mmCIF file of C-alpha atoms (C1' of nucleotides) in Angstrom:
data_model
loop_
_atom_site.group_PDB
_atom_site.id
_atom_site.type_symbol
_atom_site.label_atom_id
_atom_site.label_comp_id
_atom_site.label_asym_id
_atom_site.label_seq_id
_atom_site.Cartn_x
_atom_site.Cartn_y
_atom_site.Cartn_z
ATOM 1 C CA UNK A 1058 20.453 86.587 36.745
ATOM 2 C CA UNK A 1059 16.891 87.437 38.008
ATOM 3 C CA UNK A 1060 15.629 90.017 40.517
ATOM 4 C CA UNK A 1061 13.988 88.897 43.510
ATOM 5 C CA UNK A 1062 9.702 89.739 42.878
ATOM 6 C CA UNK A 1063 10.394 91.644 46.555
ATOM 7 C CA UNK A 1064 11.524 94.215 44.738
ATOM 8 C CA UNK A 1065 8.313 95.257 42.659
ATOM 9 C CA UNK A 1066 6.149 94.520 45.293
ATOM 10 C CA UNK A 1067 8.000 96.878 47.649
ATOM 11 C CA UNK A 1068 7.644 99.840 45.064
ATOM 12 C CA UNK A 1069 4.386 99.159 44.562
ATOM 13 C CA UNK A 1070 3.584 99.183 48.369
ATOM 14 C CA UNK A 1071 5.193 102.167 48.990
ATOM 15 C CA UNK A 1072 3.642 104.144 46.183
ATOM 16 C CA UNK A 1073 0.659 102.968 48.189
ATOM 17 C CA UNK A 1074 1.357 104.495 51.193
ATOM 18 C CA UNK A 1075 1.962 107.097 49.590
ATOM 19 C CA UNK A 1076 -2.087 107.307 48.021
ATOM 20 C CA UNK A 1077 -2.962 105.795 51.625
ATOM 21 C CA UNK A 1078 -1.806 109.046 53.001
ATOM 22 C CA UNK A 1079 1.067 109.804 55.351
ATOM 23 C CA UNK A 1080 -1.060 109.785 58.483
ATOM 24 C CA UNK A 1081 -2.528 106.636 58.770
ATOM 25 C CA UNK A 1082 -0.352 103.668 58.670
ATOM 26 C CA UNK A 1083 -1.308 100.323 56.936
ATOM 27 C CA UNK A 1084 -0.396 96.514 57.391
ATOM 28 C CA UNK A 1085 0.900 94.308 55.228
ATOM 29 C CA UNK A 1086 -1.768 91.835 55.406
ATOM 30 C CA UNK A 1087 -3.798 94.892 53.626
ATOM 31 C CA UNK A 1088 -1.146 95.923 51.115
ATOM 32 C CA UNK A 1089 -1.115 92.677 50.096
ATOM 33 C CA UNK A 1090 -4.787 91.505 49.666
ATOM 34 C CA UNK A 1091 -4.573 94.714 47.011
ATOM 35 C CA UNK A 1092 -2.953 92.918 44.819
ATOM 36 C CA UNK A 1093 -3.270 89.413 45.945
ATOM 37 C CA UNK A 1094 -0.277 89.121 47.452
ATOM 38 C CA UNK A 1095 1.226 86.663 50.085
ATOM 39 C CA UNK A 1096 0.955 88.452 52.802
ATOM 40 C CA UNK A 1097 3.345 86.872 55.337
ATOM 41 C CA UNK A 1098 6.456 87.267 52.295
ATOM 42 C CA UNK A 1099 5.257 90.784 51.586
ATOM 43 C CA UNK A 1100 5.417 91.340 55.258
ATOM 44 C CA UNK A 1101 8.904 90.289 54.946
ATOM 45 C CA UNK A 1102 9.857 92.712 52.500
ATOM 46 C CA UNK A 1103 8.586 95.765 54.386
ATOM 47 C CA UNK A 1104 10.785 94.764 57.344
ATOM 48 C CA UNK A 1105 13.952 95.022 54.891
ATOM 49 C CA UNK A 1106 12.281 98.644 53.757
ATOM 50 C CA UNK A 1107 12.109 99.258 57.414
ATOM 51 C CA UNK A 1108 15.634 98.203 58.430
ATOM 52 C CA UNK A 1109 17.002 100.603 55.448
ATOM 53 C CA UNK A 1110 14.758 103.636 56.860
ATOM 54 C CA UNK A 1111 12.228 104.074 54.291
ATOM 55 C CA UNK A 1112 9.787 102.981 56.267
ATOM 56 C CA UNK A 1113 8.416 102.978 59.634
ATOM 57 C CA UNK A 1114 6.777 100.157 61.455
ATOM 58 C CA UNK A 1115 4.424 99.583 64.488
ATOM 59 C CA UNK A 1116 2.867 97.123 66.140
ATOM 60 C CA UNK A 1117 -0.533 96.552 67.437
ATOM 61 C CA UNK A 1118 -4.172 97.388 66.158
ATOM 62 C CA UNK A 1119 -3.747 100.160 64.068
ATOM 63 C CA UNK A 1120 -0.207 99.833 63.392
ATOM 64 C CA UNK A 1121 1.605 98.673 60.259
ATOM 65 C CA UNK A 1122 3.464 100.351 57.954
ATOM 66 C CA UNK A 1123 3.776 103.854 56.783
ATOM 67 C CA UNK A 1124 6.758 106.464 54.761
ATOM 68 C CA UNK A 1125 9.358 107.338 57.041
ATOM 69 C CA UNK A 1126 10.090 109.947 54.493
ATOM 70 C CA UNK A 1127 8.103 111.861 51.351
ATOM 71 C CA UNK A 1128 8.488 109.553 48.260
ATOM 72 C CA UNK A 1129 10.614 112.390 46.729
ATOM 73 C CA UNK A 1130 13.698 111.500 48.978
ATOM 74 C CA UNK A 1131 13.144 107.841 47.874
ATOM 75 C CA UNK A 1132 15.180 106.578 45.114
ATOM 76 C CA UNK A 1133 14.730 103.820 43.757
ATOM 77 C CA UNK A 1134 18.093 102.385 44.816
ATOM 78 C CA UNK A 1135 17.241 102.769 47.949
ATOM 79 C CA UNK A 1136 14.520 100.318 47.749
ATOM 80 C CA UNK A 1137 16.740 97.871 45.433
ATOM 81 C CA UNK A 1138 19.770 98.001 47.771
ATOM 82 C CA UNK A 1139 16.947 97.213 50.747
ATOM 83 C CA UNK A 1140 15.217 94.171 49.089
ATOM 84 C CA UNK A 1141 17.898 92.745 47.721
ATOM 85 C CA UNK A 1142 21.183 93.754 49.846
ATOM 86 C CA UNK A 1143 24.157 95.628 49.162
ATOM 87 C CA UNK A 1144 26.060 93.154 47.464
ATOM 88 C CA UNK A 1145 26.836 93.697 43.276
ATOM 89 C CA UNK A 1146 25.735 91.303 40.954
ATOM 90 C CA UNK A 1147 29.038 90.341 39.789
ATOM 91 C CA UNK A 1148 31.361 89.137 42.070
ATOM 92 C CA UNK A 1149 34.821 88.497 40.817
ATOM 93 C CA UNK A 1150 36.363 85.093 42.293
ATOM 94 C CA UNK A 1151 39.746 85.870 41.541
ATOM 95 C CA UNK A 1152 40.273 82.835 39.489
ATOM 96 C CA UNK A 1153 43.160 84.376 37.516
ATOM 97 C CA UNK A 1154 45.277 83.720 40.954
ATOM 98 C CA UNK A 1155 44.376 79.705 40.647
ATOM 99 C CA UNK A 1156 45.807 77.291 38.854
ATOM 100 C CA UNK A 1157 48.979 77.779 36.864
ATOM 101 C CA UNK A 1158 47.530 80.815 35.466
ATOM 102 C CA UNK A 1159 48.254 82.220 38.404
ATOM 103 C CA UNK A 1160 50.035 86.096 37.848
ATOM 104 C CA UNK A 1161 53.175 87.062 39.636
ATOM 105 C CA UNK A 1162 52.689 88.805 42.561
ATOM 106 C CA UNK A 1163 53.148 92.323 41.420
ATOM 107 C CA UNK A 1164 49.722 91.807 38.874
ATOM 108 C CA UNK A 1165 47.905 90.317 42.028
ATOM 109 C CA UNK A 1166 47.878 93.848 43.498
ATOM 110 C CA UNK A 1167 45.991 95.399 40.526
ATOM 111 C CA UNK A 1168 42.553 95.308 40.307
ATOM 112 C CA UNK A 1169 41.311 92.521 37.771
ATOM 113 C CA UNK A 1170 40.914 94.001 34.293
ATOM 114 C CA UNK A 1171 37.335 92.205 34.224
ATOM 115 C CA UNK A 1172 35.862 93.038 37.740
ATOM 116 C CA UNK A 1173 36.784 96.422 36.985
ATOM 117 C CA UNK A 1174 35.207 96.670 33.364
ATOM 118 C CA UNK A 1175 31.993 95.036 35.254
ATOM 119 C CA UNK A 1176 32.026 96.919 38.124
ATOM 120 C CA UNK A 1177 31.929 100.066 36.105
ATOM 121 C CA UNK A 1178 28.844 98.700 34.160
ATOM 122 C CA UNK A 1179 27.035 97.990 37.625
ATOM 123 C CA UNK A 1180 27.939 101.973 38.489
ATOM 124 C CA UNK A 1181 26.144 103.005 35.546
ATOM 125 C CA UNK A 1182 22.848 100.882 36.317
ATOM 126 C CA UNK A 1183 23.229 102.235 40.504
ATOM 127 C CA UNK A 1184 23.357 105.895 39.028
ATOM 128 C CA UNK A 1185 20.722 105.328 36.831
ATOM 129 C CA UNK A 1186 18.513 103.349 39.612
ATOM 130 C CA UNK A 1187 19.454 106.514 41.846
ATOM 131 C CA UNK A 1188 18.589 109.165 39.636
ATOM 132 C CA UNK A 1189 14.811 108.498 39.689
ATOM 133 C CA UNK A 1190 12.633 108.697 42.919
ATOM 134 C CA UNK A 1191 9.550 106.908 43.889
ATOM 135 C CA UNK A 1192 7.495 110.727 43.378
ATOM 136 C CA UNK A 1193 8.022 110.539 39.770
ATOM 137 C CA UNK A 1194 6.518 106.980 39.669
ATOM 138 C CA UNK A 1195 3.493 108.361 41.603
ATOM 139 C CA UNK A 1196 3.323 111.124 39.373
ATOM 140 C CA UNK A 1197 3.202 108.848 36.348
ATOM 141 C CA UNK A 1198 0.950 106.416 37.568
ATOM 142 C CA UNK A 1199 -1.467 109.162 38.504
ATOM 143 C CA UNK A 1200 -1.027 110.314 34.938
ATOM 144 C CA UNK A 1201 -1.876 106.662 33.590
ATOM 145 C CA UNK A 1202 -5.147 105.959 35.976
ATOM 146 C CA UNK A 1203 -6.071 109.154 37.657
ATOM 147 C CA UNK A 1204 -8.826 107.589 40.161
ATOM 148 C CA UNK A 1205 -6.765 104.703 41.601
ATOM 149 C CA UNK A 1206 -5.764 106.909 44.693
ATOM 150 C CA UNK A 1207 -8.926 107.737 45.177
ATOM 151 C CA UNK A 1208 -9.893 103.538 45.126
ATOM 152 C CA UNK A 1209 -7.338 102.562 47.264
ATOM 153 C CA UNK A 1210 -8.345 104.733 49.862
ATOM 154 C CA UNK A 1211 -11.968 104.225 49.275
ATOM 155 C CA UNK A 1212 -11.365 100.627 49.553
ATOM 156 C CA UNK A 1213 -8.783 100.860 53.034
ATOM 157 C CA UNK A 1214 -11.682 102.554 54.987
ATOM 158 C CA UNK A 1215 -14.166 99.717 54.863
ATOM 159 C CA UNK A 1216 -13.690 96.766 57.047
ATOM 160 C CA UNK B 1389 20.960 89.086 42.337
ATOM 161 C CA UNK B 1390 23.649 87.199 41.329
ATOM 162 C CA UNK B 1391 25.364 86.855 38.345
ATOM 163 C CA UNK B 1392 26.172 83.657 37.282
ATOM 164 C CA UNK B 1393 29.990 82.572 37.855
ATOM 165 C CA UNK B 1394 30.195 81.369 34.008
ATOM 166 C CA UNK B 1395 30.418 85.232 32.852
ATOM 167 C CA UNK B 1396 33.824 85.417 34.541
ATOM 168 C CA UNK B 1397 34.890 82.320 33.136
ATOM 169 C CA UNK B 1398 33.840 82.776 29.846
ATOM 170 C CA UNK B 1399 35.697 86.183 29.676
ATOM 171 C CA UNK B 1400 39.076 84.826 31.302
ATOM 172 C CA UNK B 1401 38.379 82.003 28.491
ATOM 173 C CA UNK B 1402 37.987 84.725 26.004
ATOM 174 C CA UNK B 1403 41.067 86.332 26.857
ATOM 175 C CA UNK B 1404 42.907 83.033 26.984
ATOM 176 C CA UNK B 1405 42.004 82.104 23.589
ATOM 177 C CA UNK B 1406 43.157 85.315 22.392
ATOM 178 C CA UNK B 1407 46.591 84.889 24.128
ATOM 179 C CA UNK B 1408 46.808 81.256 22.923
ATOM 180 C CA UNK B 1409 46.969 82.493 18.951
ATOM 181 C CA UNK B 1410 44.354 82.680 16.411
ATOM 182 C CA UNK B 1411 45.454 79.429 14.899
ATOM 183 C CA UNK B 1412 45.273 77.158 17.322
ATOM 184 C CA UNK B 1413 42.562 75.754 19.320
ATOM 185 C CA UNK B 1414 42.109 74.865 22.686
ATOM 186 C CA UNK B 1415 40.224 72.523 24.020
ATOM 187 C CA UNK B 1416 37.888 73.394 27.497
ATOM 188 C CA UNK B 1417 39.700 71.144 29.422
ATOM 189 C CA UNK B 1418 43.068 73.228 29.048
ATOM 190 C CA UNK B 1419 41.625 76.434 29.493
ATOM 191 C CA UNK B 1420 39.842 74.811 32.558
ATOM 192 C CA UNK B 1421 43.185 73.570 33.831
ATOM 193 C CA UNK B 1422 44.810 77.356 33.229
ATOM 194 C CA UNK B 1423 42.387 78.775 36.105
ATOM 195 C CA UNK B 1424 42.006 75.219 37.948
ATOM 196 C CA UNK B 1425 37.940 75.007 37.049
ATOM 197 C CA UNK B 1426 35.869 72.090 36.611
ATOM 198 C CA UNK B 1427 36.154 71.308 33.186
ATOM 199 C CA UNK B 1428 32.897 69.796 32.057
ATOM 200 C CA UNK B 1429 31.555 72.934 33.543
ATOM 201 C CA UNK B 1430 33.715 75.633 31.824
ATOM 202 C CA UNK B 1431 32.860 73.907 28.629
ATOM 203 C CA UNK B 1432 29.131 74.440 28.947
ATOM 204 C CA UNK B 1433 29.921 77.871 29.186
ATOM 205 C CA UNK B 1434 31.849 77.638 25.679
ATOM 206 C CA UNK B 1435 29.377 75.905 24.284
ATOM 207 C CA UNK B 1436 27.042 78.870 25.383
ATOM 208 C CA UNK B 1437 29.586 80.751 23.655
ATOM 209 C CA UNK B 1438 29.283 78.688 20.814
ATOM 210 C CA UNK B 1439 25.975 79.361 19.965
ATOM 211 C CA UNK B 1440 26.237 82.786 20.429
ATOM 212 C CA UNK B 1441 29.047 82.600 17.512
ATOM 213 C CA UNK B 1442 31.512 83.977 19.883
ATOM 214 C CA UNK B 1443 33.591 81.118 19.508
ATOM 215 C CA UNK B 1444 33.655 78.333 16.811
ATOM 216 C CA UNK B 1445 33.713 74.648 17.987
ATOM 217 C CA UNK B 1446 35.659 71.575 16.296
ATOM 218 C CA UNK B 1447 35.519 67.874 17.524
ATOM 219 C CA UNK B 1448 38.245 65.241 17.747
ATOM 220 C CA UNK B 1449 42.209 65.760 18.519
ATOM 221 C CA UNK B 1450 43.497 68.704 17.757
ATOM 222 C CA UNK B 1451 40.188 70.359 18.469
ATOM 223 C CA UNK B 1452 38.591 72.741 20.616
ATOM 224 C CA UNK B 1453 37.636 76.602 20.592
ATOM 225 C CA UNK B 1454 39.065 79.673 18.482
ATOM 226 C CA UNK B 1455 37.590 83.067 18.548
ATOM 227 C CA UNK B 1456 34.814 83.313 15.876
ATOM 228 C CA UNK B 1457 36.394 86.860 15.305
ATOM 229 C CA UNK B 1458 38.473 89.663 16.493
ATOM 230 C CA UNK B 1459 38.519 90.375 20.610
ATOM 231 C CA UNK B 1460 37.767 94.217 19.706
ATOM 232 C CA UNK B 1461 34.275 92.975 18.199
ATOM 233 C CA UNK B 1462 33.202 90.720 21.290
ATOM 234 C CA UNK B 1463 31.548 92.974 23.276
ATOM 235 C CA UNK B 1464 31.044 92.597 27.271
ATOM 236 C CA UNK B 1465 27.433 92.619 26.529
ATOM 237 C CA UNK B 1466 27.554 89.507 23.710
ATOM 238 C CA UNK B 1467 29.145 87.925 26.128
ATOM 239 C CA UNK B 1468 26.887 88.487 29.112
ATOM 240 C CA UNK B 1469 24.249 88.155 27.026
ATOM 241 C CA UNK B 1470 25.292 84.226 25.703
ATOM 242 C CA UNK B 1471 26.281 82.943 29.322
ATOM 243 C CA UNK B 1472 23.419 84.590 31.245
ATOM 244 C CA UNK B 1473 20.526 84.215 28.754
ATOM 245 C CA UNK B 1474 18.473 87.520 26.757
ATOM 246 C CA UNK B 1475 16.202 88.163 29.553
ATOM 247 C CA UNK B 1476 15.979 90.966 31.706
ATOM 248 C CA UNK B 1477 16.669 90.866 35.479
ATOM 249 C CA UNK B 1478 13.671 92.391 36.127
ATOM 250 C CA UNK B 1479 10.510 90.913 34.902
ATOM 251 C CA UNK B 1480 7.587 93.042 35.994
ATOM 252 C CA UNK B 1481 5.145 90.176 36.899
ATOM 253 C CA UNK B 1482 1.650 93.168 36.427
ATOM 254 C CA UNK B 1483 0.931 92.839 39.932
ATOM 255 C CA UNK B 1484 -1.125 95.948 39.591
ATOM 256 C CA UNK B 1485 -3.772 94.223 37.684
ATOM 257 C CA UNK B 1486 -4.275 91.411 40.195
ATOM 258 C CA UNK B 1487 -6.758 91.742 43.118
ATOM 259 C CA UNK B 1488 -8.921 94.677 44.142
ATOM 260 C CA UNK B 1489 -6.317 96.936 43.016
ATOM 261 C CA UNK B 1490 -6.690 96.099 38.941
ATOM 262 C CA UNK B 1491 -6.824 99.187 37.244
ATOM 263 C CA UNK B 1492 -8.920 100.598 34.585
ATOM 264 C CA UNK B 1493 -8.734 98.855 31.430
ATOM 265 C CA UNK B 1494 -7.154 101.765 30.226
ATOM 266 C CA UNK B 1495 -4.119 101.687 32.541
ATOM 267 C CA UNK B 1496 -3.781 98.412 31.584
ATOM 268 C CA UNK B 1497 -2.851 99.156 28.093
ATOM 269 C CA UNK B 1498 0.110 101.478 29.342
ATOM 270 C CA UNK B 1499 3.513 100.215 30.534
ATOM 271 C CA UNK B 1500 3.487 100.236 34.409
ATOM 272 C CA UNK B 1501 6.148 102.941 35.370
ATOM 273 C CA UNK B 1502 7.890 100.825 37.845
ATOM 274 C CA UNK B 1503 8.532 98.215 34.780
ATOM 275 C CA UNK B 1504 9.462 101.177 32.939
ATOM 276 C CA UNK B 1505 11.769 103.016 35.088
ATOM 277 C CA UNK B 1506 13.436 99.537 36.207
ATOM 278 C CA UNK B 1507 14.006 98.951 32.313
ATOM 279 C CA UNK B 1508 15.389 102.319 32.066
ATOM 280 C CA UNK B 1509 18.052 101.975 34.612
ATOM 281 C CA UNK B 1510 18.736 98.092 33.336
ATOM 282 C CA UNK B 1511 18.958 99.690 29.647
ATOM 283 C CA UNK B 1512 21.670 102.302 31.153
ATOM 284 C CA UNK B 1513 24.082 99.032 32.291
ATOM 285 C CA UNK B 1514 23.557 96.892 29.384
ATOM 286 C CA UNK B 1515 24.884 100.358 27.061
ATOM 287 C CA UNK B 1516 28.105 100.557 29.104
ATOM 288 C CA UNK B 1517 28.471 96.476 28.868
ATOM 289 C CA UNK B 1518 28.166 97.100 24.968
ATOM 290 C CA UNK B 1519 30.257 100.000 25.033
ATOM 291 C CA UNK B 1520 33.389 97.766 26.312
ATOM 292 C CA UNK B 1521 35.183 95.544 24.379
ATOM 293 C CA UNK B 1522 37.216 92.663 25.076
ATOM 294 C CA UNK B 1523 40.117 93.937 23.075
ATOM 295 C CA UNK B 1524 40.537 96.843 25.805
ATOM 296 C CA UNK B 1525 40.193 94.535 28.781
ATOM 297 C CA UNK B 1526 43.563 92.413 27.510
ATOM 298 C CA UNK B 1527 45.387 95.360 26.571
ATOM 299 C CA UNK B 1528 44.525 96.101 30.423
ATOM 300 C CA UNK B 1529 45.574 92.753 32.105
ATOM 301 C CA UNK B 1530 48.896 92.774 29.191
ATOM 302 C CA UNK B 1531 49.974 95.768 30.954
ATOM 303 C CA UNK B 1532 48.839 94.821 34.492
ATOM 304 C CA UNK B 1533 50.951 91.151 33.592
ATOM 305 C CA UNK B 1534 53.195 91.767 30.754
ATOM 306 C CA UNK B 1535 54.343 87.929 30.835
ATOM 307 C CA UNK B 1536 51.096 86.497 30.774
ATOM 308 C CA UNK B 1537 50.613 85.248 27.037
ATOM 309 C CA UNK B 1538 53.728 84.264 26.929
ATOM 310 C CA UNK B 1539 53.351 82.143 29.943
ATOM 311 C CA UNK B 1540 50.518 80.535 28.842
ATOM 312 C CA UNK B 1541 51.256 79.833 25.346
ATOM 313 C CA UNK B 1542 54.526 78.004 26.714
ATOM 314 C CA UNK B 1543 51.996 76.122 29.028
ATOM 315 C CA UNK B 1544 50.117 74.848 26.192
ATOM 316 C CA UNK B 1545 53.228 73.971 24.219
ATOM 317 C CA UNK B 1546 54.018 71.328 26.950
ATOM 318 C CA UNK B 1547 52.183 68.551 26.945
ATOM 319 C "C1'" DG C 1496 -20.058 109.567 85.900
ATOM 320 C "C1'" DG C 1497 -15.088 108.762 86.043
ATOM 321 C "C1'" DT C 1498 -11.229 105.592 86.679
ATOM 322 C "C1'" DC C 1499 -8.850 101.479 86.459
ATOM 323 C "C1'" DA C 1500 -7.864 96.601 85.646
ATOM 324 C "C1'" DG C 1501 -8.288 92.703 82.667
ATOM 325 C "C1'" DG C 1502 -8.930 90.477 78.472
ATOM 326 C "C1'" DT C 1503 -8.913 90.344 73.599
ATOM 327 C "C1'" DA C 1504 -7.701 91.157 69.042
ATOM 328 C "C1'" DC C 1505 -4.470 92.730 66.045
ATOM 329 C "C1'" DT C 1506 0.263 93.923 64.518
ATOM 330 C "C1'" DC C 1507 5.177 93.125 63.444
ATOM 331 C "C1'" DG C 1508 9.374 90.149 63.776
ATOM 332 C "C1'" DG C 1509 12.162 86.389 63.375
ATOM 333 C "C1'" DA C 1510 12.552 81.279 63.032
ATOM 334 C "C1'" DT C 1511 11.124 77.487 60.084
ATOM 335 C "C1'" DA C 1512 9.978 74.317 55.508
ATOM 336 C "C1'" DC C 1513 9.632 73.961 50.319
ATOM 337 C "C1'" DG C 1514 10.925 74.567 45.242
ATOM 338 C "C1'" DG C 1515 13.317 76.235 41.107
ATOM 339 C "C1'" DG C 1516 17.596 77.439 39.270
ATOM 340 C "C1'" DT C 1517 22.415 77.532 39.153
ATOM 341 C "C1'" DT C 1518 26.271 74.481 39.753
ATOM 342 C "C1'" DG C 1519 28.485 70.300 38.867
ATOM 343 C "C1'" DT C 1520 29.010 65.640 36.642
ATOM 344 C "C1'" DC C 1521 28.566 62.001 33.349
ATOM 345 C "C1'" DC C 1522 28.446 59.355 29.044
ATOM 346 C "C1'" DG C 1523 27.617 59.083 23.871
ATOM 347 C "C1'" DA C 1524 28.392 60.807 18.770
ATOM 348 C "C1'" DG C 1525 31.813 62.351 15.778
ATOM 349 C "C1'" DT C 1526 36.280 63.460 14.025
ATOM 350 C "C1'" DT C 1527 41.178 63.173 13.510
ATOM 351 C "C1'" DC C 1528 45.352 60.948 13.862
ATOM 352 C "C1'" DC C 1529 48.398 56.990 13.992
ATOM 353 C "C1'" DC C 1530 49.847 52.518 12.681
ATOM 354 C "C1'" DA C 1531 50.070 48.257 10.343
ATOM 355 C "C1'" DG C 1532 49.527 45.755 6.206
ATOM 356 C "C1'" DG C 1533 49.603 45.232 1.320
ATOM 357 C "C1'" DG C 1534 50.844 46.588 -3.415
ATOM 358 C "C1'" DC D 818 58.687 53.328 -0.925
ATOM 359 C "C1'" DC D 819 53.652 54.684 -1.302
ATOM 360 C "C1'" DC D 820 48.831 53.872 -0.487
ATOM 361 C "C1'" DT D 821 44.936 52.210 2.106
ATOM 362 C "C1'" DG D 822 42.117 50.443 5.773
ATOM 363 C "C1'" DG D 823 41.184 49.859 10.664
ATOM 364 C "C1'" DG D 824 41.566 51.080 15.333
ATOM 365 C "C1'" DA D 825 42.280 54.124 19.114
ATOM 366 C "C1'" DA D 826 42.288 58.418 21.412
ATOM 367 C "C1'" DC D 827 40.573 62.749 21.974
ATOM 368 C "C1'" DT D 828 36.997 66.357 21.436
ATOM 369 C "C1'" DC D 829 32.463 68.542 21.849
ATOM 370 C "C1'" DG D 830 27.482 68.137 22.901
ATOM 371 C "C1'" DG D 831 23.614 67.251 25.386
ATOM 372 C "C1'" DA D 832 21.356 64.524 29.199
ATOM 373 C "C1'" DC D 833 21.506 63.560 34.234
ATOM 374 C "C1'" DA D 834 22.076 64.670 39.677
ATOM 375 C "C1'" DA D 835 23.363 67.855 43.913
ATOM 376 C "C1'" DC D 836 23.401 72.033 46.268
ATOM 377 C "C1'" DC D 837 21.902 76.680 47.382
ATOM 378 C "C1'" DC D 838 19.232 80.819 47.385
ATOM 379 C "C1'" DG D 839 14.621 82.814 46.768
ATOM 380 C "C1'" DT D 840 9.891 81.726 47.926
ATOM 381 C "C1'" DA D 841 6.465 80.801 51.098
ATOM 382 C "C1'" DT D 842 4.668 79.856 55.686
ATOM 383 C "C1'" DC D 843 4.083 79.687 60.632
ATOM 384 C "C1'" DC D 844 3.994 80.991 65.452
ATOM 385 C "C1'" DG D 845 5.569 84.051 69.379
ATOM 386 C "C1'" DA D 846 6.361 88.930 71.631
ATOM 387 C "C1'" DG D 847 4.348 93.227 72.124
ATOM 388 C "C1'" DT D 848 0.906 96.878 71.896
ATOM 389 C "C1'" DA D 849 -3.461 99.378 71.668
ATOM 390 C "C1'" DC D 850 -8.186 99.107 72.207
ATOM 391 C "C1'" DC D 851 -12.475 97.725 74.263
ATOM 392 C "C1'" DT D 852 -15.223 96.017 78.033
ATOM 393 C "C1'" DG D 853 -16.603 95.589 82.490
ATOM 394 C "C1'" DA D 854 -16.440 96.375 87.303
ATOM 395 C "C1'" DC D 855 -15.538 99.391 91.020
ATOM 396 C "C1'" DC D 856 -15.168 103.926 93.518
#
DNA sequence: GGTCAGGTACTCGGATACGGGTTGTCCGAGTTCCCAGGG
DNA sequence: CCCTGGGAACTCGGACAACCCGTATCCGAGTACCTGACC
């Protein structure tokens, strides 16, 4: 079980925008040369964080890619559930119904003992994911290297 | 993300063995049979299991896999844990140090807060994984299927 | 000088190849049981 | 009848392929800007 990369790069890049400022928008091709980046998969990753709202796109010189909203109203499930869909992590197959095991009908109604145990495992890590929003990453990283807001946007305004 | 199928398996297997009776083992193509999976696969899984001293192993006729101990000390997370592997989902890959966004050496030596809130959240689902045990999940599916052990212990009585 | 048309450069967006990992399969080493032969 | 030796069958265990999703890349549609000519 491994989490697709898209997901750090997308927090990263939005914590960017955020330092970037909320008025001028960036591309990808820049976002991603900070880091090193490729910048055609990053590119793909901001159009899931633009499908799921948390950011908007535009095209054409001086478009790209800014916050649709402040980094406070962005959990970080939000930007998990954009990069790497909806879907849980454990998907029960229902193999207790195959086979000779198979239950009588009445215990096919239930919910399996197992999915449900899981499933109530994955609730704990969504809560936990939704609890925390991008600001207090900012915050943090601002406490860690206080000038690096100041570099990125140092380093956006020359060519 | 996806979990890997063998975590179901290995829990219905779990369960199974349980059922079957703490004397007798079962070998993985029976308890591949029960569900109707493929057999060499199910018994990687075991053997996963295996090494994780979940269950114990014995060659030749009459052999197969017992529970190493009781159901109520096999946690969700041991088992989790021996099918899917130690690691983390997330692996933060330090893309903040790459490119013309590196940091200060002194950020470097602090934990990136994306790694750190991401672990956080990940820490919050493996507790409630730990905090189940596969004792309650039978007593679950025994009252969900009341006839179930008994069905399959008669199944592995015939030949 | 102001206005307008054309061209150009730059952006996103989706469609298109490649690779690693999970899934699935196979055969060999080892053990236990059964059976036949001998005492 | 009891003991012993050999063979056969069954089991796990690790090594070997196939498929699929995540990774990476490319090119086209669309837009804003800049340039130049014209009024």
């Amino acid at each position: 079980m491994k989490m697709s990369e898209g997901v750090e790069w997308a927090l990263h890049s939005c914590v960017n925008l955020a330092w970037s400022g909320p008025d001028r928008a960036v591309s990808a091709a820049r976002l991603a040369a900070w880091h090193d980046l490729p910048a055609a998969y990053l590119n793909k990753q901001l159009q899931a964080l633009a499908r799921a709202g948390i950011v908007t796109s535009a095209p054409g010189p001086r478009g790209g890619f800014k916050l649709a909203r402040p980094l406070a109203a962005v959990s970080l499930m939000d930007v998990v559930a954009a990069v790497e869909g909806p879907e849980e992590a454990f998907r029960c197959a229902e193999i207790r119904q195959q086979g000779p095991g198979a239950g009588a009908p009445a215990a096919d109604a239930a919910d399996c003992a197992i999915a449900h145990a899981m499933a109530r495992a994955e609730l704990a890590w969504r809560k936990a994911l939704a609890a925390q929003n991008l600001d207090e990453i900012r915050q943090q990283a601002e406490r860690q290297a206080p000038g690096a807001p100041a570099r990125l946007r140092a380093w956006l305004a020359a060519p």
